[in-house]
Short mmCIF file of C-alpha atoms in Angstrom, two decimals:
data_model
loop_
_atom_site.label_atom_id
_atom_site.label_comp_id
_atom_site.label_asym_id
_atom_site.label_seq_id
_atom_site.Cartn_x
_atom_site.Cartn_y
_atom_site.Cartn_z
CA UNK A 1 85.87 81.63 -115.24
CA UNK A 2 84.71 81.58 -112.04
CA UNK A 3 86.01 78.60 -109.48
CA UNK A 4 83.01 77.11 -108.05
CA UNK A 5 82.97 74.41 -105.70
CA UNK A 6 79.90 71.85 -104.90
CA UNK A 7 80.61 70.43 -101.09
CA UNK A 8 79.70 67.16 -99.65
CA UNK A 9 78.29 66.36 -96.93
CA UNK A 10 80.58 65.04 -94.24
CA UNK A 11 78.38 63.25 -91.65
CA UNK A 12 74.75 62.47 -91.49
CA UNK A 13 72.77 62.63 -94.64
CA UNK A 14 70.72 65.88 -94.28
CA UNK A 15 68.14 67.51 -97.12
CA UNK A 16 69.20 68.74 -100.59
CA UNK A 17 67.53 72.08 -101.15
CA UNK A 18 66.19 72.62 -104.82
CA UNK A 19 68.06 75.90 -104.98
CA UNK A 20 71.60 75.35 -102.53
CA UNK A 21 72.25 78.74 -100.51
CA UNK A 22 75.33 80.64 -102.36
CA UNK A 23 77.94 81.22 -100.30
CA UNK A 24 80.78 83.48 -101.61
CA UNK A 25 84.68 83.42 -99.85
CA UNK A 26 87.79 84.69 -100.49
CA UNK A 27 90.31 81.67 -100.47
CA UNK A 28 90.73 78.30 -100.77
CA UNK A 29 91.43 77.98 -96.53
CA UNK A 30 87.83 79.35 -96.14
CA UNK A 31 86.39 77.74 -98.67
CA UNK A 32 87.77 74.42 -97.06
CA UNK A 33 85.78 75.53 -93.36
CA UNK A 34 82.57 76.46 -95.11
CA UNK A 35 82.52 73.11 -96.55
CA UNK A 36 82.99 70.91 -93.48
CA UNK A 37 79.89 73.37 -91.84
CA UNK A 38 77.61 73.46 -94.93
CA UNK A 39 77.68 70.10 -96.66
CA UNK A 40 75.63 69.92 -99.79
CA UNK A 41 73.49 72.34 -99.08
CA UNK A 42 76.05 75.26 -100.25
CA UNK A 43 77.11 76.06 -103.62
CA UNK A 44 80.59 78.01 -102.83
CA UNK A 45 82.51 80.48 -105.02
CA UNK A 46 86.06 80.79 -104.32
CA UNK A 47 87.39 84.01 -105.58
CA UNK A 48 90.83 83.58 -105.43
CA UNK A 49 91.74 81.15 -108.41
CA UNK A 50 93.58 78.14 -106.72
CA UNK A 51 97.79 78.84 -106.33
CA UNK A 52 97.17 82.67 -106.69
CA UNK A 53 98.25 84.90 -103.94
CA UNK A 54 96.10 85.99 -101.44
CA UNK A 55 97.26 89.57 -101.07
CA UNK A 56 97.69 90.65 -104.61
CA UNK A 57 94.62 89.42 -106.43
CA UNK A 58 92.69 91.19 -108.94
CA UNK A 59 88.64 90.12 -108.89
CA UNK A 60 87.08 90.04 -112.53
CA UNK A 61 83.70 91.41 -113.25
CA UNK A 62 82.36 87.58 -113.08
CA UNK A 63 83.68 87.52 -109.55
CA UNK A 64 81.59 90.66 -108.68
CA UNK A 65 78.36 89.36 -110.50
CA UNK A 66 78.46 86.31 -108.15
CA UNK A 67 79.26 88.48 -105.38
CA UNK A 68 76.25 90.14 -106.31
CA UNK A 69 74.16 87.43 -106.31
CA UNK A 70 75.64 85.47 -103.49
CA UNK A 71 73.39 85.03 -100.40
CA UNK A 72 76.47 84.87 -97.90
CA UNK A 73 80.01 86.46 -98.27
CA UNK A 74 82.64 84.69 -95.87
CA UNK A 75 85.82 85.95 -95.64
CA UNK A 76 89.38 86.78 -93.77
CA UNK A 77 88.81 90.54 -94.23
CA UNK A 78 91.06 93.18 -95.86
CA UNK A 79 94.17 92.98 -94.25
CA UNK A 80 94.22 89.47 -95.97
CA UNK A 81 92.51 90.25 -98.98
CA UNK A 82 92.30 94.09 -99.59
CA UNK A 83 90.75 93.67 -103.56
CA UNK A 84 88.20 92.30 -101.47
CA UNK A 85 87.24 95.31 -99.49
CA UNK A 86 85.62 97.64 -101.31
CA UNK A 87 83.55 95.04 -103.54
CA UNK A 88 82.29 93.89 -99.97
CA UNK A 89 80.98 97.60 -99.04
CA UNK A 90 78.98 97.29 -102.49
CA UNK A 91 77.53 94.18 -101.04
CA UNK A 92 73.86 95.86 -100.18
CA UNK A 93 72.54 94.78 -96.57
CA UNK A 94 70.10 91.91 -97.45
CA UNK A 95 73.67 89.87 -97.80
CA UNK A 96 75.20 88.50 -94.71
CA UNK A 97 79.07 88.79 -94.31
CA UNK A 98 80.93 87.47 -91.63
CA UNK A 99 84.57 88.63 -91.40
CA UNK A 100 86.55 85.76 -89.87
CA UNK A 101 89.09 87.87 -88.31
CA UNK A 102 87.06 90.04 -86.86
CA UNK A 103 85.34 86.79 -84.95
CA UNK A 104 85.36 87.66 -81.07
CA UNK A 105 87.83 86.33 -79.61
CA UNK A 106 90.29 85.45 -82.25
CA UNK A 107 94.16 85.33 -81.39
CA UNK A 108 95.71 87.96 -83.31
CA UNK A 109 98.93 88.38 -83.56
CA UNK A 110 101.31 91.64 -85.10
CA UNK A 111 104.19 91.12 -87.65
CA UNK A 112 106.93 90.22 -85.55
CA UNK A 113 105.20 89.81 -82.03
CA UNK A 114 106.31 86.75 -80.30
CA UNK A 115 102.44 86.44 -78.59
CA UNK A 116 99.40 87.53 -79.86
CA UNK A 117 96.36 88.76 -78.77
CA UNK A 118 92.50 88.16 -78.65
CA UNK A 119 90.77 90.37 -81.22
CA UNK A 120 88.19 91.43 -78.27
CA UNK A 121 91.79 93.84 -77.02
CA UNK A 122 92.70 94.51 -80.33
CA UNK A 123 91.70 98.08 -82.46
CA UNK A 124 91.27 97.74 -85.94
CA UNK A 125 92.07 101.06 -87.26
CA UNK A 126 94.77 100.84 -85.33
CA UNK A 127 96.34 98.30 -87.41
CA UNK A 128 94.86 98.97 -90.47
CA UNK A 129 97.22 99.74 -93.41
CA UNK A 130 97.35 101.21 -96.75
CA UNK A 131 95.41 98.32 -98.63
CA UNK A 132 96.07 99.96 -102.01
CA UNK A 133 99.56 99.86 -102.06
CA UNK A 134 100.13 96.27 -101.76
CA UNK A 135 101.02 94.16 -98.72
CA UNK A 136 103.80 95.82 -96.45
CA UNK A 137 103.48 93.32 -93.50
CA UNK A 138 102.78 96.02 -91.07
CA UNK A 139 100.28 95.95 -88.59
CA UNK A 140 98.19 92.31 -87.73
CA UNK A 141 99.34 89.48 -89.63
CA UNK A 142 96.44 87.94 -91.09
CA UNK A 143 97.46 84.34 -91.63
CA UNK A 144 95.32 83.29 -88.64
CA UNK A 145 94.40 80.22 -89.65
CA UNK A 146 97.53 78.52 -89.23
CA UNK A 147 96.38 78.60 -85.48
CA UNK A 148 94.46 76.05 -84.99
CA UNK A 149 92.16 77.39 -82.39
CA UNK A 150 91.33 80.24 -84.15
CA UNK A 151 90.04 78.00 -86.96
CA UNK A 152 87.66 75.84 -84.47
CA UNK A 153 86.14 79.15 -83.58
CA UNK A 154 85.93 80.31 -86.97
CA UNK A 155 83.95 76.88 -87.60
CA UNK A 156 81.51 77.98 -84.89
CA UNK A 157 81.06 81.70 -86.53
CA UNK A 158 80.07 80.02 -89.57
CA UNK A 159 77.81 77.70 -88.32
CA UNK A 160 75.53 80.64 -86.92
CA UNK A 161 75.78 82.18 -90.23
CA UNK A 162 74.94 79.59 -91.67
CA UNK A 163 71.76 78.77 -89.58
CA UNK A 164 70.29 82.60 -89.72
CA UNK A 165 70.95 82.57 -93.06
CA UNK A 166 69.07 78.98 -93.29
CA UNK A 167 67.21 78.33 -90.51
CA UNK A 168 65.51 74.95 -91.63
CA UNK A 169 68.78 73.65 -91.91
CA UNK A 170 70.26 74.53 -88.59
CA UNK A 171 70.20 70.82 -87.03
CA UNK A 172 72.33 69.65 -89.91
CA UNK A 173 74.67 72.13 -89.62
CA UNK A 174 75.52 71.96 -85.91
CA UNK A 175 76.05 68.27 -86.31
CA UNK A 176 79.00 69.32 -89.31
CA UNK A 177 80.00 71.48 -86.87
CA UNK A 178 80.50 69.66 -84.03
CA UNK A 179 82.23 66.98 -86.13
CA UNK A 180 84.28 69.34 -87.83
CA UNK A 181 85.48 70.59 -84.15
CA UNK A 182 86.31 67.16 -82.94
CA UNK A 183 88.31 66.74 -86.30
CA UNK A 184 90.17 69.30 -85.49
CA UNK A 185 91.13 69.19 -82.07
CA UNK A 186 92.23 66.09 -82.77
CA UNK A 187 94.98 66.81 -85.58
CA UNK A 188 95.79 69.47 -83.24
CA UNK A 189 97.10 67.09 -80.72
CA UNK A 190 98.76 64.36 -83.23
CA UNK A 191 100.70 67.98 -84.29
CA UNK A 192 101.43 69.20 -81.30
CA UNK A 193 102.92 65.59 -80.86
CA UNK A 194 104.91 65.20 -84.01
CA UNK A 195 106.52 68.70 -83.17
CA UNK A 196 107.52 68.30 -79.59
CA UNK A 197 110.99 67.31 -80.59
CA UNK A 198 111.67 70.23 -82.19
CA UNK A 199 110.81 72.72 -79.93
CA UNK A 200 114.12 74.74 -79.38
CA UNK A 201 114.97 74.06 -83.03
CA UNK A 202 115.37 77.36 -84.67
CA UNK A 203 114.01 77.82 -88.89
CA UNK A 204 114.21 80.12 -91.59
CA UNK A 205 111.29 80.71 -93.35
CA UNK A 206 110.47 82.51 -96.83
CA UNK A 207 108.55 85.22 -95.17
CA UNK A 208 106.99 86.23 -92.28
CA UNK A 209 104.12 84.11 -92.32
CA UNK A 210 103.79 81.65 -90.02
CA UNK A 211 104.04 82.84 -86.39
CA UNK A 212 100.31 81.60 -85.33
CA UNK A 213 101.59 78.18 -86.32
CA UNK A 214 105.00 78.80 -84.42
CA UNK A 215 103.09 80.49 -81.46
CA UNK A 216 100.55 77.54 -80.97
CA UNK A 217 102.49 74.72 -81.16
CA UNK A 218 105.54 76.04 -79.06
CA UNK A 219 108.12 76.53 -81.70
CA UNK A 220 111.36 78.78 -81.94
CA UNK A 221 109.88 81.74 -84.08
CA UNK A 222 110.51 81.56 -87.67
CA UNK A 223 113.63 83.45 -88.89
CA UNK A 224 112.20 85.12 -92.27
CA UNK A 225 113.83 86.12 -95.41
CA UNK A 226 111.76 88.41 -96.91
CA UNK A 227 109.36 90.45 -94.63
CA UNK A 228 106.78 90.96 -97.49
CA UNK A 229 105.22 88.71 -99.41
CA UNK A 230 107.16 90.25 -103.15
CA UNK A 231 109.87 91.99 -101.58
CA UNK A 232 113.52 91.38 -102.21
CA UNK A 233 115.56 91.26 -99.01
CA UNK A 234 118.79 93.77 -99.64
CA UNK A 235 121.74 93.04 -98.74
CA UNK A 236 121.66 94.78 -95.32
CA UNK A 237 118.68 92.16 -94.80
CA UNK A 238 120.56 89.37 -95.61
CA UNK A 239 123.37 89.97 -93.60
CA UNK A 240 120.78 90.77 -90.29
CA UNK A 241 119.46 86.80 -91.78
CA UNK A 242 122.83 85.10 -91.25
CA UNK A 243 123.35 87.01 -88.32
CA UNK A 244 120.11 85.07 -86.81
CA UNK A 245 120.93 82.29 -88.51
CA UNK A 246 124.83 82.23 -86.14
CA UNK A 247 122.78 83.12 -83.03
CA UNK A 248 120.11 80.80 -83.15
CA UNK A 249 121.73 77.92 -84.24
CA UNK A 250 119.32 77.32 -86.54
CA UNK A 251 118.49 73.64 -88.35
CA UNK A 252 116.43 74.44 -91.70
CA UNK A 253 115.28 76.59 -94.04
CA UNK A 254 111.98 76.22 -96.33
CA UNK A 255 111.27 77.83 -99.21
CA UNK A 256 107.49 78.83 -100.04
CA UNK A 257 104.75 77.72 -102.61
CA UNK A 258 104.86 80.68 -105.21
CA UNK A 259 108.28 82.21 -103.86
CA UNK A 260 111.70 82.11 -105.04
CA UNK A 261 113.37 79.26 -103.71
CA UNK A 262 116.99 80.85 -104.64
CA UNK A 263 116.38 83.45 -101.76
CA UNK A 264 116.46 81.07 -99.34
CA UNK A 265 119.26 79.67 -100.95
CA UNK A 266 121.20 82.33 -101.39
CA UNK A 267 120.64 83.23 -97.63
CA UNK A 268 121.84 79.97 -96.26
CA UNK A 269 124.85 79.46 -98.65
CA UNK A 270 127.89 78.54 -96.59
CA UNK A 271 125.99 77.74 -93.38
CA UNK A 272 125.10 74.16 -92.00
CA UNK A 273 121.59 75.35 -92.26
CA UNK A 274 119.59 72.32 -94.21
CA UNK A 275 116.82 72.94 -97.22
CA UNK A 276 113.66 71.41 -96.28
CA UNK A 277 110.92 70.79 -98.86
CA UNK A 278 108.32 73.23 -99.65
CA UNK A 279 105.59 74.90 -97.05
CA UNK A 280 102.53 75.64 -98.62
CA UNK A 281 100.32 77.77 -95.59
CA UNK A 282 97.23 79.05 -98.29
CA UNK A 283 96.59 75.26 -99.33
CA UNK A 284 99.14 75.50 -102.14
CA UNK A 285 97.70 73.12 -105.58
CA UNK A 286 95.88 70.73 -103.28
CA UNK A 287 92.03 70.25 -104.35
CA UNK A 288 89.41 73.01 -103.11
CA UNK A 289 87.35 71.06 -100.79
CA UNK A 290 86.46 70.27 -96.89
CA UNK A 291 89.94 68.58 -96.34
CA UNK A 292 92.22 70.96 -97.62
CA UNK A 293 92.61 73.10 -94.61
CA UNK A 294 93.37 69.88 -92.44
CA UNK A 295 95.60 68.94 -94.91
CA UNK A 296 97.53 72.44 -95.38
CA UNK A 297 98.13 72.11 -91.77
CA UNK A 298 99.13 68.46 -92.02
CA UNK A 299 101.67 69.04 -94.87
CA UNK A 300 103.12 71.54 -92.99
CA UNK A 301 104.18 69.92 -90.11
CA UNK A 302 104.96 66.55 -91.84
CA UNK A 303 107.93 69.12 -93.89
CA UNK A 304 109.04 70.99 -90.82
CA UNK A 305 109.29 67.20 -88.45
CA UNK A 306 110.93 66.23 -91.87
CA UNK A 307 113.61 68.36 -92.44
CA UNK A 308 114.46 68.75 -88.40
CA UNK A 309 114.47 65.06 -88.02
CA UNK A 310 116.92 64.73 -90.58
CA UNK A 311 115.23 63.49 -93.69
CA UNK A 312 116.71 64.46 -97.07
CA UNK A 313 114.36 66.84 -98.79
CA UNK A 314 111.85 65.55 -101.48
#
């Protein structure tokens, strides 16, 4: 069955069309930023059923007839989503795509790189990996929308879509737009807030994952157990882990929405290292609509401020 979300409108009242434009994306995250831009004038398909992982889906032949028929595909792009790929090259030309990392002037960031980079310096086929063979975590790391900023921009990208693709519309979706922006850049700053305390507070994380939120917001970067999304750390690994762990000094540890929580505990067994509550960075079980990317980013500051200020986890 395929997931299909109607959004609401989230400022001024604007037209219903009698037919609402189809928009087709890959996740739940973009899903969330087509909604704030489009209101109700969007019917969206979300192909990735809601908890599933992002890098290891499987799209069924109703996923492809809607992708078919969609009049706009929005998505990450392969190094996200590589079952995507090749059912986007079938796409034929009368259907707009927009790629969100390949947005000009997106801050990209490698596997293990303590800064990114804007994707305007930054070679795709350089990076580009094996995308039938699962996800190895080399090359750019591709959850770039745990940076805020890169999100805002990515709110802008769709909005021009949006408005080529349906030009009688355009007034109604600059004004989602520009309301979606200000939303934005204001939970930005109550986060940058809330995490200011724990600045030179050093985490383990699940895996490696999260350095666009680490990188915007000024933390430590993340210490992470596994360096692929399925991969077991060995032994070797887990021994480099506590060996970070001594260095750094570091506070908690957070297991993952979908991943084993035992690694993490098996990592930080006989350390003073503290088990936070559960990070969700795709949007986890929350429901598909035009808050859940606020709210990803929301819950996932709220359980890193919680652990590091002390509270006992939920």
């Amino acid at each position: 069955m395929r997931m299909m979300l109607s959004v609401l409108a989230l400022t001024a009242a604007g037209p219903v069309t009698a037919q609402p434009l189809q928009v087709v994306v890959d996740t739940p995250i973009t899903a969330s930023l087509v909604a704030q831009v489009a209101g109700d004038l969007a019917q969206v398909q979300v192909l990735l059923p809601q908890g599933a992982s992002a890098h290891h889906h499987q799209m069924r032949p109703s996923d492809a007839r809607g992708l078919q028929d969609a009049g706009l595909l929005v998505w990450t792009g392969p190094e996200l989503t590589p079952w995507l790929d090749r059912a986007a090259a079938s796409v034929g030309a009368e259907t707009p795509q927009l790629r969100l990392l390949e947005v000009p002037g997106t801050h990209l960031r490698g596997y293990g790189d303590d800064h990114g980079h804007d994707h305007d310096d930054h070679a795709h086929d350089d990076h580009a990996h094996d995308h039938d063979h699962g996800h190895d975590h080399d090359g750019t790391d591709s959850h770039a929308w745990l940076d805020p900023a890169n999100a805002r921009l990515w709110l802008e990208a769709i909005e021009e879509m949006l408005e080529q693709t349906d030009a009688g519309n355009a007034d109604l979706y600059a004004r989602n737009a520009a309301a979606a922006d200000r939303r934005l850049a204001d939970l930005d700053a109550r986060i940058q807030t809330e995490l200011a305390p724990y600045r030179d507070d050093g985490i383990v994380v699940f895996h490696d994952a999260y350095g666009y939120f680490t990188d915007h917001f000024g933390l430590r970067p993340a210490i992470a157990v596994s360096l692929g999304d399925a991969s077991t750390p060995s032994a070797a690994r887990l021994s480099q882990i506590r060996d970070q762990i001594a260095e750094t000094g570091a506070t908690c540890a957070f297991p993952e929405f979908g991943g084993d929580p035992k690694l993490v505990q098996t990592v930080i067994e006989g350390t003073l290292v503290r088990m936070g509550n559960e990070l969700e960075p795709e949007g986890g079980m929350q429901e598909i609509g035009p808050g859940l990317y606020e709210q990803t980013l929301e819950n996932m500051a709220a359980v890193l401020a919680g652990c590091l200020g002390g509270e006992q986890p939920k």
